[in-house]
Amino acid sequence: MGFQPMEKGKAKHKKGLWSPEEDNKLRNHILKHGHGCWSSVPIKAGLQRNGKSCRLRWINYLRPGLKRGKFSKQEEETILTLHDMLGNKWSQISQHLPGRTDNEIKNYWHSYLKKRVAKAKEMESHNQIKYASSSSDTIDSSNSIQKLATQGQQIYNFTKESCQSSLPKLLFAEWLSLDHVNSANSVESLGLRNGFDHNSTFQEAAIHDMSEVPFGGDYNRCVSNIPAPEMFNSQLKYANQMVENGYIHCMPGFDLSSNFSMSNDAIMYI
DNA sequence: AAGACCATCAACCGCCGGAGT
DNA sequence: CACTCCGGCGGTTGATGGTCT
């Protein structure tokens, strides 16, 4: 991208919580045109925010496919495992939790999981002191963490490999699989159904809009400005590549038995 | 009922690395 | 090579709502 001094005028940027009108402006703009250069988004969208703020709002709140609400047990354990291995690499952790943002995971960690881990470790050390003289198997109070450690090894291998590979960080397949996970029933069509649970007002609008325009925002980060069918093909290619490499085992909710088909610009997930 | 305290979450800030000029 | 801009990341803050005393 070229260097166009978009914000040379140093306009006063609004801060604080986003109003519904601002959300609408940003959402409509990105769904229609994609985000392109973030610093130009607020200008084009008619917002008095800076580009960073728009980016954050889109990624953490407006982006289609976001899962909102409580973390599942499985998600919790995944976070614990990955945090144990990766540390505070929230963005990397979030790549393994489709629909969750790094910010969300980070908040969840600080508000809940951190305490849980601290408590578990405290109990573990307490038990170690208590049973120090015994060489026999002791009951592990932090079984959750221990269990995750072994389970984590598998994920760790995947993490290392995925970092080395040329795979896109966020797969379109994840979004589809997320949708699959969210719904107990099979999904008829992304363009037709109200599949996303929370935040439905926007999600519905977004889904509707997406059946009419090329995908915008982060989901086409790797293939930006590519029309939906081409993007889909490229994602499918990556999915196939993953199957060949055995990565697919690590894709939560990814159902190989599922079939995809294309109808104009609408993506069907059968 | 009211103030203090706590938990949660959205958003901001500062830094860093990559890339174009 | 230095400079500038941008996007991304992690740490932190501030607002808000809930619970406790």
PDB file of C-alpha atoms (C1' of nucleotides) in Angstrom:
ATOM      1  CA  MET A   1       0.000   0.000   0.000  1.00  0.00           C
ATOM      2  CA  GLY A   2       1.198   3.439  -0.751  1.00  0.00           C
ATOM      3  CA  PHE A   3       1.917   6.139   1.745  1.00  0.00           C
ATOM      4  CA  GLN A   4      -0.743   8.700   1.563  1.00  0.00           C
ATOM      5  CA  PRO A   5      -0.753  11.043   4.476  1.00  0.00           C
ATOM      6  CA  MET A   6      -4.361  10.480   5.334  1.00  0.00           C
ATOM      7  CA  GLU A   7      -4.367  12.044   8.749  1.00  0.00           C
ATOM      8  CA  LYS A   8      -2.002  14.895   8.289  1.00  0.00           C
ATOM      9  CA  GLY A   9      -4.681  17.334   9.338  1.00  0.00           C
ATOM     10  CA  LYS A  10      -4.696  15.719  12.770  1.00  0.00           C
ATOM     11  CA  ALA A  11      -8.435  15.870  13.087  1.00  0.00           C
ATOM     12  CA  LYS A  12      -9.821  15.514  16.601  1.00  0.00           C
ATOM     13  CA  HIS A  13     -10.644  11.868  16.984  1.00  0.00           C
ATOM     14  CA  LYS A  14     -13.520  10.741  19.081  1.00  0.00           C
ATOM     15  CA  LYS A  15     -12.759   8.323  21.909  1.00  0.00           C
ATOM     16  CA  GLY A  16     -14.727   6.093  24.153  1.00  0.00           C
ATOM     17  CA  LEU A  17     -17.597   3.761  23.544  1.00  0.00           C
ATOM     18  CA  TRP A  18     -19.003   3.337  20.081  1.00  0.00           C
ATOM     19  CA  SER A  19     -22.558   4.419  19.374  1.00  0.00           C
ATOM     20  CA  PRO A  20     -24.873   2.220  17.297  1.00  0.00           C
ATOM     21  CA  GLU A  21     -24.747   4.824  14.517  1.00  0.00           C
ATOM     22  CA  GLU A  22     -20.979   4.646  14.401  1.00  0.00           C
ATOM     23  CA  ASP A  23     -21.139   0.873  14.335  1.00  0.00           C
ATOM     24  CA  ASN A  24     -23.563   1.038  11.428  1.00  0.00           C
ATOM     25  CA  LYS A  25     -21.376   3.386   9.466  1.00  0.00           C
ATOM     26  CA  LEU A  26     -18.280   1.289   9.972  1.00  0.00           C
ATOM     27  CA  ARG A  27     -20.039  -1.984   9.291  1.00  0.00           C
ATOM     28  CA  ASN A  28     -21.728  -0.750   6.139  1.00  0.00           C
ATOM     29  CA  HIS A  29     -18.553   0.744   4.824  1.00  0.00           C
ATOM     30  CA  ILE A  30     -16.452  -2.345   5.371  1.00  0.00           C
ATOM     31  CA  LEU A  31     -19.055  -4.722   4.059  1.00  0.00           C
ATOM     32  CA  LYS A  32     -19.377  -2.650   0.930  1.00  0.00           C
ATOM     33  CA  HIS A  33     -15.780  -1.719   0.260  1.00  0.00           C
ATOM     34  CA  GLY A  34     -13.594  -3.793   2.540  1.00  0.00           C
ATOM     35  CA  HIS A  35     -11.315  -2.031   4.938  1.00  0.00           C
ATOM     36  CA  GLY A  36      -8.334  -1.442   2.661  1.00  0.00           C
ATOM     37  CA  CYS A  37      -6.078   0.992   4.419  1.00  0.00           C
ATOM     38  CA  TRP A  38      -7.412   1.355   7.935  1.00  0.00           C
ATOM     39  CA  SER A  39      -6.372   4.940   8.313  1.00  0.00           C
ATOM     40  CA  SER A  40      -8.607   5.888   5.430  1.00  0.00           C
ATOM     41  CA  VAL A  41     -11.595   3.956   6.726  1.00  0.00           C
ATOM     42  CA  PRO A  42     -12.862   6.596   9.170  1.00  0.00           C
ATOM     43  CA  ILE A  43     -12.640   9.285   6.515  1.00  0.00           C
ATOM     44  CA  LYS A  44     -14.450   7.243   3.896  1.00  0.00           C
ATOM     45  CA  ALA A  45     -16.990   5.959   6.389  1.00  0.00           C
ATOM     46  CA  GLY A  46     -17.668   9.413   7.802  1.00  0.00           C
ATOM     47  CA  LEU A  47     -16.415   8.635  11.279  1.00  0.00           C
ATOM     48  CA  GLN A  48     -14.488  10.833  13.648  1.00  0.00           C
ATOM     49  CA  ARG A  49     -12.363   7.971  14.893  1.00  0.00           C
ATOM     50  CA  ASN A  50      -8.847   7.019  14.067  1.00  0.00           C
ATOM     51  CA  GLY A  51      -8.052   4.033  11.906  1.00  0.00           C
ATOM     52  CA  LYS A  52      -6.787   1.982  14.778  1.00  0.00           C
ATOM     53  CA  SER A  53      -9.976   2.412  16.695  1.00  0.00           C
ATOM     54  CA  CYS A  54     -12.002   1.351  13.653  1.00  0.00           C
ATOM     55  CA  ARG A  55      -9.842  -1.680  13.146  1.00  0.00           C
ATOM     56  CA  LEU A  56     -10.219  -2.735  16.738  1.00  0.00           C
ATOM     57  CA  ARG A  57     -13.939  -2.210  16.730  1.00  0.00           C
ATOM     58  CA  TRP A  58     -14.305  -4.299  13.589  1.00  0.00           C
ATOM     59  CA  ILE A  59     -12.051  -7.106  14.760  1.00  0.00           C
ATOM     60  CA  ASN A  60     -13.384  -7.334  18.277  1.00  0.00           C
ATOM     61  CA  TYR A  61     -17.040  -6.605  17.804  1.00  0.00           C
ATOM     62  CA  LEU A  62     -18.436  -6.080  14.326  1.00  0.00           C
ATOM     63  CA  ARG A  63     -16.678  -8.750  12.320  1.00  0.00           C
ATOM     64  CA  PRO A  64     -19.007 -11.530  11.116  1.00  0.00           C
ATOM     65  CA  GLY A  65     -18.584 -14.931  12.661  1.00  0.00           C
ATOM     66  CA  LEU A  66     -17.716 -13.794  16.126  1.00  0.00           C
ATOM     67  CA  LYS A  67     -18.821 -16.077  18.859  1.00  0.00           C
ATOM     68  CA  ARG A  68     -20.040 -14.110  21.818  1.00  0.00           C
ATOM     69  CA  GLY A  69     -21.023 -15.258  25.236  1.00  0.00           C
ATOM     70  CA  LYS A  70     -19.629 -17.765  27.638  1.00  0.00           C
ATOM     71  CA  PHE A  71     -16.544 -19.795  26.901  1.00  0.00           C
ATOM     72  CA  SER A  72     -17.155 -23.518  26.715  1.00  0.00           C
ATOM     73  CA  LYS A  73     -15.259 -26.006  28.827  1.00  0.00           C
ATOM     74  CA  GLN A  74     -13.331 -27.091  25.767  1.00  0.00           C
ATOM     75  CA  GLU A  75     -12.403 -23.550  24.901  1.00  0.00           C
ATOM     76  CA  GLU A  76     -11.255 -22.968  28.456  1.00  0.00           C
ATOM     77  CA  GLU A  77      -9.002 -25.965  28.343  1.00  0.00           C
ATOM     78  CA  THR A  78      -7.613 -24.967  24.989  1.00  0.00           C
ATOM     79  CA  ILE A  79      -6.746 -21.557  26.353  1.00  0.00           C
ATOM     80  CA  LEU A  80      -5.103 -23.054  29.414  1.00  0.00           C
ATOM     81  CA  THR A  81      -3.075 -25.447  27.321  1.00  0.00           C
ATOM     82  CA  LEU A  82      -1.964 -22.913  24.792  1.00  0.00           C
ATOM     83  CA  HIS A  83      -1.196 -20.319  27.401  1.00  0.00           C
ATOM     84  CA  ASP A  84       0.927 -22.852  29.203  1.00  0.00           C
ATOM     85  CA  MET A  85       2.910 -23.389  26.022  1.00  0.00           C
ATOM     86  CA  LEU A  86       2.868 -19.999  24.373  1.00  0.00           C
ATOM     87  CA  GLY A  87       2.543 -17.568  27.246  1.00  0.00           C
ATOM     88  CA  ASN A  88       0.701 -14.319  26.623  1.00  0.00           C
ATOM     89  CA  LYS A  89       0.577 -14.766  22.883  1.00  0.00           C
ATOM     90  CA  TRP A  90      -3.086 -13.939  22.735  1.00  0.00           C
ATOM     91  CA  SER A  91      -3.278 -13.549  19.004  1.00  0.00           C
ATOM     92  CA  GLN A  92      -1.729 -16.980  18.474  1.00  0.00           C
ATOM     93  CA  ILE A  93      -4.052 -18.496  21.022  1.00  0.00           C
ATOM     94  CA  SER A  94      -7.036 -16.894  19.371  1.00  0.00           C
ATOM     95  CA  GLN A  95      -6.119 -18.548  16.084  1.00  0.00           C
ATOM     96  CA  HIS A  96      -7.044 -21.854  17.653  1.00  0.00           C
ATOM     97  CA  LEU A  97     -10.378 -20.598  18.901  1.00  0.00           C
ATOM     98  CA  PRO A  98     -12.502 -19.684  15.909  1.00  0.00           C
ATOM     99  CA  GLY A  99     -14.849 -16.837  16.618  1.00  0.00           C
ATOM    100  CA  ARG A 100     -12.935 -15.608  19.634  1.00  0.00           C
ATOM    101  CA  THR A 101     -10.780 -12.508  19.582  1.00  0.00           C
ATOM    102  CA  ASP A 102      -7.428 -12.061  21.252  1.00  0.00           C
ATOM    103  CA  ASN A 103      -8.911  -9.300  23.360  1.00  0.00           C
ATOM    104  CA  GLU A 104     -11.732 -11.516  24.514  1.00  0.00           C
ATOM    105  CA  ILE A 105      -9.359 -14.318  25.427  1.00  0.00           C
ATOM    106  CA  LYS A 106      -7.026 -11.947  27.191  1.00  0.00           C
ATOM    107  CA  ASN A 107      -9.857 -10.515  29.248  1.00  0.00           C
ATOM    108  CA  TYR A 108     -11.133 -13.948  30.086  1.00  0.00           C
ATOM    109  CA  TRP A 109      -7.697 -14.990  31.164  1.00  0.00           C
ATOM    110  CA  HIS A 110      -7.216 -12.022  33.458  1.00  0.00           C
ATOM    111  CA  SER A 111     -10.654 -12.155  34.942  1.00  0.00           C
ATOM    112  CA  TYR A 112     -11.015 -15.867  35.435  1.00  0.00           C
ATOM    113  CA  LEU A 113      -8.497 -18.376  34.165  1.00  0.00           C
ATOM    114  CA  LYS A 114      -5.466 -16.765  35.758  1.00  0.00           C
ATOM    115  CA  LYS A 115      -7.011 -17.200  39.169  1.00  0.00           C
ATOM    116  CA  ARG A 116      -8.000 -20.723  38.390  1.00  0.00           C
ATOM    117  CA  VAL A 117      -4.459 -21.630  37.386  1.00  0.00           C
ATOM    118  CA  ALA A 118      -3.027 -19.886  40.431  1.00  0.00           C
ATOM    119  CA  LYS A 119      -5.344 -21.826  42.667  1.00  0.00           C
ATOM    120  CA  ALA A 120      -4.472 -25.099  40.966  1.00  0.00           C
ATOM    121  CA  LYS A 121      -0.765 -24.415  41.292  1.00  0.00           C
ATOM    122  CA  GLU A 122      -1.192 -23.482  44.909  1.00  0.00           C
ATOM    123  CA  MET A 123      -2.967 -26.747  45.590  1.00  0.00           C
ATOM    124  CA  GLU A 124      -0.329 -28.631  43.653  1.00  0.00           C
ATOM    125  CA  SER A 125       2.522 -27.216  45.699  1.00  0.00           C
ATOM    126  CA  HIS A 126       0.523 -27.824  48.841  1.00  0.00           C
ATOM    127  CA  ASN A 127       0.135 -31.467  47.887  1.00  0.00           C
ATOM    128  CA  GLN A 128       3.787 -31.782  46.956  1.00  0.00           C
ATOM    129  CA  ILE A 129       4.776 -30.655  50.412  1.00  0.00           C
ATOM    130  CA  LYS A 130       2.251 -32.953  51.968  1.00  0.00           C
ATOM    131  CA  TYR A 131       3.348 -36.029  50.068  1.00  0.00           C
ATOM    132  CA  ALA A 132       6.995 -35.185  49.545  1.00  0.00           C
ATOM    133  CA  SER A 133       8.250 -38.220  51.399  1.00  0.00           C
ATOM    134  CA  SER A 134       6.078 -40.615  49.461  1.00  0.00           C
ATOM    135  CA  SER A 135       7.365 -42.058  46.192  1.00  0.00           C
ATOM    136  CA  SER A 136       4.058 -43.605  45.287  1.00  0.00           C
ATOM    137  CA  ASP A 137       1.669 -42.059  42.826  1.00  0.00           C
ATOM    138  CA  THR A 138      -0.021 -39.092  44.295  1.00  0.00           C
ATOM    139  CA  ILE A 139      -3.343 -37.690  43.357  1.00  0.00           C
ATOM    140  CA  ASP A 140      -2.755 -34.634  41.261  1.00  0.00           C
ATOM    141  CA  SER A 141      -4.881 -31.759  42.365  1.00  0.00           C
ATOM    142  CA  SER A 142      -4.132 -29.797  39.246  1.00  0.00           C
ATOM    143  CA  ASN A 143      -5.284 -32.618  37.032  1.00  0.00           C
ATOM    144  CA  SER A 144      -6.786 -30.185  34.622  1.00  0.00           C
ATOM    145  CA  ILE A 145      -3.456 -28.617  33.878  1.00  0.00           C
ATOM    146  CA  GLN A 146      -1.598 -31.915  33.859  1.00  0.00           C
ATOM    147  CA  LYS A 147      -4.085 -33.485  31.568  1.00  0.00           C
ATOM    148  CA  LEU A 148      -3.836 -30.504  29.333  1.00  0.00           C
ATOM    149  CA  ALA A 149      -0.097 -30.742  29.265  1.00  0.00           C
ATOM    150  CA  THR A 150      -0.219 -34.030  27.403  1.00  0.00           C
ATOM    151  CA  GLN A 151      -3.106 -32.953  25.284  1.00  0.00           C
ATOM    152  CA  GLY A 152      -1.207 -29.768  24.758  1.00  0.00           C
ATOM    153  CA  GLN A 153       1.763 -31.519  23.283  1.00  0.00           C
ATOM    154  CA  GLN A 154      -0.331 -32.416  20.315  1.00  0.00           C
ATOM    155  CA  ILE A 155      -1.522 -28.888  19.878  1.00  0.00           C
ATOM    156  CA  TYR A 156       1.996 -27.664  20.356  1.00  0.00           C
ATOM    157  CA  ASN A 157       3.184 -29.743  17.451  1.00  0.00           C
ATOM    158  CA  PHE A 158       0.454 -28.267  15.385  1.00  0.00           C
ATOM    159  CA  THR A 159       1.309 -24.789  16.531  1.00  0.00           C
ATOM    160  CA  LYS A 160       4.924 -25.153  15.574  1.00  0.00           C
ATOM    161  CA  GLU A 161       4.109 -26.619  12.246  1.00  0.00           C
ATOM    162  CA  SER A 162       1.462 -24.105  11.455  1.00  0.00           C
ATOM    163  CA  CYS A 163       3.850 -21.304  12.230  1.00  0.00           C
ATOM    164  CA  GLN A 164       6.314 -22.710   9.762  1.00  0.00           C
ATOM    165  CA  SER A 165       3.822 -23.424   7.097  1.00  0.00           C
ATOM    166  CA  SER A 166       2.398 -20.961   4.655  1.00  0.00           C
ATOM    167  CA  LEU A 167      -1.123 -21.455   5.865  1.00  0.00           C
ATOM    168  CA  PRO A 168      -3.190 -18.355   6.339  1.00  0.00           C
ATOM    169  CA  LYS A 169      -3.594 -17.450   9.951  1.00  0.00           C
ATOM    170  CA  LEU A 170      -7.336 -17.451   9.874  1.00  0.00           C
ATOM    171  CA  LEU A 171      -9.033 -19.915   7.657  1.00  0.00           C
ATOM    172  CA  PHE A 172     -12.326 -19.311   6.022  1.00  0.00           C
ATOM    173  CA  ALA A 173     -13.033 -22.901   6.866  1.00  0.00           C
ATOM    174  CA  GLU A 174     -12.882 -21.913  10.505  1.00  0.00           C
ATOM    175  CA  TRP A 175     -15.669 -19.518  10.004  1.00  0.00           C
ATOM    176  CA  LEU A 176     -17.736 -22.139   8.291  1.00  0.00           C
ATOM    177  CA  SER A 177     -16.934 -24.708  10.893  1.00  0.00           C
ATOM    178  CA  LEU A 178     -17.752 -22.248  13.591  1.00  0.00           C
ATOM    179  CA  ASP A 179     -21.119 -21.819  12.078  1.00  0.00           C
ATOM    180  CA  HIS A 180     -21.433 -25.536  11.948  1.00  0.00           C
ATOM    181  CA  VAL A 181     -20.572 -25.823  15.598  1.00  0.00           C
ATOM    182  CA  ASN A 182     -22.965 -23.107  16.630  1.00  0.00           C
ATOM    183  CA  SER A 183     -25.883 -24.811  15.067  1.00  0.00           C
ATOM    184  CA  ALA A 184     -27.006 -28.245  16.113  1.00  0.00           C
ATOM    185  CA  ASN A 185     -28.761 -28.730  12.822  1.00  0.00           C
ATOM    186  CA  SER A 186     -27.143 -28.720   9.467  1.00  0.00           C
ATOM    187  CA  VAL A 187     -26.883 -25.373   7.846  1.00  0.00           C
ATOM    188  CA  GLU A 188     -28.829 -24.676   4.735  1.00  0.00           C
ATOM    189  CA  SER A 189     -27.153 -21.564   3.521  1.00  0.00           C
ATOM    190  CA  LEU A 190     -25.077 -18.812   4.970  1.00  0.00           C
ATOM    191  CA  GLY A 191     -26.906 -16.322   2.890  1.00  0.00           C
ATOM    192  CA  LEU A 192     -30.318 -17.298   4.082  1.00  0.00           C
ATOM    193  CA  ARG A 193     -30.313 -18.433   7.633  1.00  0.00           C
ATOM    194  CA  ASN A 194     -29.937 -16.595  10.904  1.00  0.00           C
ATOM    195  CA  GLY A 195     -27.159 -18.871  12.023  1.00  0.00           C
ATOM    196  CA  PHE A 196     -25.180 -16.666  14.362  1.00  0.00           C
ATOM    197  CA  ASP A 197     -26.366 -16.738  17.867  1.00  0.00           C
ATOM    198  CA  HIS A 198     -25.569 -13.620  19.848  1.00  0.00           C
ATOM    199  CA  ASN A 199     -25.390 -10.170  18.455  1.00  0.00           C
ATOM    200  CA  SER A 200     -28.005 -11.211  16.022  1.00  0.00           C
ATOM    201  CA  THR A 201     -29.024  -7.831  14.704  1.00  0.00           C
ATOM    202  CA  PHE A 202     -25.710  -7.225  13.119  1.00  0.00           C
ATOM    203  CA  GLN A 203     -25.004 -10.766  12.210  1.00  0.00           C
ATOM    204  CA  GLU A 204     -28.190 -11.028  10.293  1.00  0.00           C
ATOM    205  CA  ALA A 205     -27.475  -7.824   8.474  1.00  0.00           C
ATOM    206  CA  ALA A 206     -23.941  -8.876   7.775  1.00  0.00           C
ATOM    207  CA  ILE A 207     -24.942 -12.220   6.413  1.00  0.00           C
ATOM    208  CA  HIS A 208     -27.506 -10.583   4.251  1.00  0.00           C
ATOM    209  CA  ASP A 209     -25.025  -8.079   2.956  1.00  0.00           C
ATOM    210  CA  MET A 210     -22.389 -10.684   2.325  1.00  0.00           C
ATOM    211  CA  SER A 211     -24.556 -12.517  -0.100  1.00  0.00           C
ATOM    212  CA  GLU A 212     -24.535  -9.384  -2.205  1.00  0.00           C
ATOM    213  CA  VAL A 213     -21.027  -8.053  -2.004  1.00  0.00           C
ATOM    214  CA  PRO A 214     -17.528  -9.471  -1.868  1.00  0.00           C
ATOM    215  CA  PHE A 215     -16.322 -10.230   1.593  1.00  0.00           C
ATOM    216  CA  GLY A 216     -14.807  -7.390   3.469  1.00  0.00           C
ATOM    217  CA  GLY A 217     -12.683  -7.124   6.550  1.00  0.00           C
ATOM    218  CA  ASP A 218     -10.281  -9.456   8.156  1.00  0.00           C
ATOM    219  CA  TYR A 219     -11.604 -12.652   6.746  1.00  0.00           C
ATOM    220  CA  ASN A 220     -10.184 -11.829   3.398  1.00  0.00           C
ATOM    221  CA  ARG A 221      -7.024 -10.403   4.834  1.00  0.00           C
ATOM    222  CA  CYS A 222      -4.936 -12.985   3.071  1.00  0.00           C
ATOM    223  CA  VAL A 223      -6.764 -12.746  -0.199  1.00  0.00           C
ATOM    224  CA  SER A 224      -8.048  -9.213  -0.002  1.00  0.00           C
ATOM    225  CA  ASN A 225     -10.189  -7.858  -2.788  1.00  0.00           C
ATOM    226  CA  ILE A 226     -10.659 -11.257  -4.320  1.00  0.00           C
ATOM    227  CA  PRO A 227     -14.258 -12.016  -5.263  1.00  0.00           C
ATOM    228  CA  ALA A 228     -16.001 -14.532  -3.049  1.00  0.00           C
ATOM    229  CA  PRO A 229     -15.898 -17.551  -5.371  1.00  0.00           C
ATOM    230  CA  GLU A 230     -12.163 -17.223  -5.941  1.00  0.00           C
ATOM    231  CA  MET A 231     -11.529 -16.691  -2.299  1.00  0.00           C
ATOM    232  CA  PHE A 232     -13.585 -19.710  -1.497  1.00  0.00           C
ATOM    233  CA  ASN A 233     -11.617 -21.821  -3.896  1.00  0.00           C
ATOM    234  CA  SER A 234      -8.364 -20.707  -2.417  1.00  0.00           C
ATOM    235  CA  GLN A 235      -9.584 -21.467   1.069  1.00  0.00           C
ATOM    236  CA  LEU A 236     -10.772 -24.845  -0.055  1.00  0.00           C
ATOM    237  CA  LYS A 237      -7.335 -25.450  -1.483  1.00  0.00           C
ATOM    238  CA  TYR A 238      -5.822 -24.665   1.888  1.00  0.00           C
ATOM    239  CA  ALA A 239      -8.314 -26.956   3.541  1.00  0.00           C
ATOM    240  CA  ASN A 240      -7.303 -29.756   1.224  1.00  0.00           C
ATOM    241  CA  GLN A 241      -3.691 -29.034   1.918  1.00  0.00           C
ATOM    242  CA  MET A 242      -4.412 -29.357   5.589  1.00  0.00           C
ATOM    243  CA  VAL A 243      -6.090 -32.681   5.102  1.00  0.00           C
ATOM    244  CA  GLU A 244      -3.070 -33.921   3.213  1.00  0.00           C
ATOM    245  CA  ASN A 245      -0.741 -32.732   5.916  1.00  0.00           C
ATOM    246  CA  GLY A 246      -2.820 -34.170   8.667  1.00  0.00           C
ATOM    247  CA  TYR A 247      -3.538 -30.787  10.160  1.00  0.00           C
ATOM    248  CA  ILE A 248      -7.191 -31.321   9.927  1.00  0.00           C
ATOM    249  CA  HIS A 249      -7.239 -33.288  13.140  1.00  0.00           C
ATOM    250  CA  CYS A 250      -6.498 -30.108  14.935  1.00  0.00           C
ATOM    251  CA  MET A 251      -9.309 -28.099  13.443  1.00  0.00           C
ATOM    252  CA  PRO A 252     -12.061 -27.992  16.033  1.00  0.00           C
ATOM    253  CA  GLY A 253     -15.429 -28.639  14.571  1.00  0.00           C
ATOM    254  CA  PHE A 254     -14.176 -29.179  11.079  1.00  0.00           C
ATOM    255  CA  ASP A 255     -16.267 -31.843   9.540  1.00  0.00           C
ATOM    256  CA  LEU A 256     -14.711 -33.629   6.629  1.00  0.00           C
ATOM    257  CA  SER A 257     -17.921 -35.276   5.725  1.00  0.00           C
ATOM    258  CA  SER A 258     -19.451 -31.938   5.003  1.00  0.00           C
ATOM    259  CA  ASN A 259     -19.800 -30.841   1.450  1.00  0.00           C
ATOM    260  CA  PHE A 260     -19.505 -27.390   0.023  1.00  0.00           C
ATOM    261  CA  SER A 261     -21.068 -26.031  -3.050  1.00  0.00           C
ATOM    262  CA  MET A 262     -21.224 -22.688  -4.702  1.00  0.00           C
ATOM    263  CA  SER A 263     -24.254 -20.954  -6.032  1.00  0.00           C
ATOM    264  CA  ASN A 264     -23.408 -17.617  -7.633  1.00  0.00           C
ATOM    265  CA  ASP A 265     -21.813 -15.682  -4.853  1.00  0.00           C
ATOM    266  CA  ALA A 266     -23.634 -17.475  -2.120  1.00  0.00           C
ATOM    267  CA  ILE A 267     -21.661 -20.143  -0.368  1.00  0.00           C
ATOM    268  CA  MET A 268     -23.597 -23.242   0.477  1.00  0.00           C
ATOM    269  CA  TYR A 269     -22.621 -25.468   3.337  1.00  0.00           C
ATOM    270  CA  ILE A 270     -24.463 -28.715   3.112  1.00  0.00           C
TER     271      ILE A 270
ATOM    272  C1'  DA B   1     -30.865   2.376  51.065  1.00  0.00           C
ATOM    273  C1'  DA B   2     -26.300   3.626  50.123  1.00  0.00           C
ATOM    274  C1'  DG B   3     -21.583   3.401  49.735  1.00  0.00           C
ATOM    275  C1'  DA B   4     -17.579   0.313  49.057  1.00  0.00           C
ATOM    276  C1'  DC B   5     -15.711  -3.167  46.680  1.00  0.00           C
ATOM    277  C1'  DC B   6     -15.156  -6.378  42.896  1.00  0.00           C
ATOM    278  C1'  DA B   7     -15.572  -8.439  38.212  1.00  0.00           C
ATOM    279  C1'  DT B   8     -16.048  -7.921  33.527  1.00  0.00           C
ATOM    280  C1'  DC B   9     -15.312  -6.073  29.157  1.00  0.00           C
ATOM    281  C1'  DA B  10     -14.564  -2.452  25.670  1.00  0.00           C
ATOM    282  C1'  DA B  11     -11.276   0.547  24.292  1.00  0.00           C
ATOM    283  C1'  DC B  12      -6.904   3.053  24.455  1.00  0.00           C
ATOM    284  C1'  DC B  13      -1.832   3.378  24.539  1.00  0.00           C
ATOM    285  C1'  DG B  14       2.737   2.462  23.386  1.00  0.00           C
ATOM    286  C1'  DC B  15       5.817  -0.398  21.199  1.00  0.00           C
ATOM    287  C1'  DC B  16       7.531  -3.193  17.416  1.00  0.00           C
ATOM    288  C1'  DG B  17       8.329  -5.058  12.858  1.00  0.00           C
ATOM    289  C1'  DG B  18       7.480  -4.815   7.978  1.00  0.00           C
ATOM    290  C1'  DA B  19       7.370  -2.319   3.865  1.00  0.00           C
ATOM    291  C1'  DG B  20       7.535   1.647   0.727  1.00  0.00           C
ATOM    292  C1'  DT B  21      10.044   5.940  -0.400  1.00  0.00           C
TER     293       DT B  21
ATOM    294  C1'  DC C   1      20.315   3.596   5.085  1.00  0.00           C
ATOM    295  C1'  DA C   2      17.176   6.545   7.353  1.00  0.00           C
ATOM    296  C1'  DC C   3      12.667   7.954   7.534  1.00  0.00           C
ATOM    297  C1'  DT C   4       7.778   7.393   7.595  1.00  0.00           C
ATOM    298  C1'  DC C   5       3.552   5.022   7.738  1.00  0.00           C
ATOM    299  C1'  DC C   6       0.770   1.165   8.800  1.00  0.00           C
ATOM    300  C1'  DG C   7      -0.965  -2.940  11.000  1.00  0.00           C
ATOM    301  C1'  DG C   8      -0.643  -5.891  14.765  1.00  0.00           C
ATOM    302  C1'  DC C   9       0.169  -7.081  19.469  1.00  0.00           C
ATOM    303  C1'  DG C  10       0.140  -7.070  24.514  1.00  0.00           C
ATOM    304  C1'  DG C  11      -0.467  -4.326  28.593  1.00  0.00           C
ATOM    305  C1'  DT C  12      -3.311  -1.296  30.863  1.00  0.00           C
ATOM    306  C1'  DT C  13      -7.131   1.706  31.939  1.00  0.00           C
ATOM    307  C1'  DG C  14     -11.795   3.211  32.545  1.00  0.00           C
ATOM    308  C1'  DA C  15     -16.752   2.540  32.509  1.00  0.00           C
ATOM    309  C1'  DT C  16     -20.347  -0.153  34.006  1.00  0.00           C
ATOM    310  C1'  DG C  17     -22.981  -3.367  36.480  1.00  0.00           C
ATOM    311  C1'  DG C  18     -23.326  -6.630  40.216  1.00  0.00           C
ATOM    312  C1'  DT C  19     -22.504  -8.033  44.983  1.00  0.00           C
ATOM    313  C1'  DC C  20     -21.369  -7.269  49.634  1.00  0.00           C
ATOM    314  C1'  DT C  21     -21.470  -4.839  54.028  1.00  0.00           C
TER     315       DT C  21
END
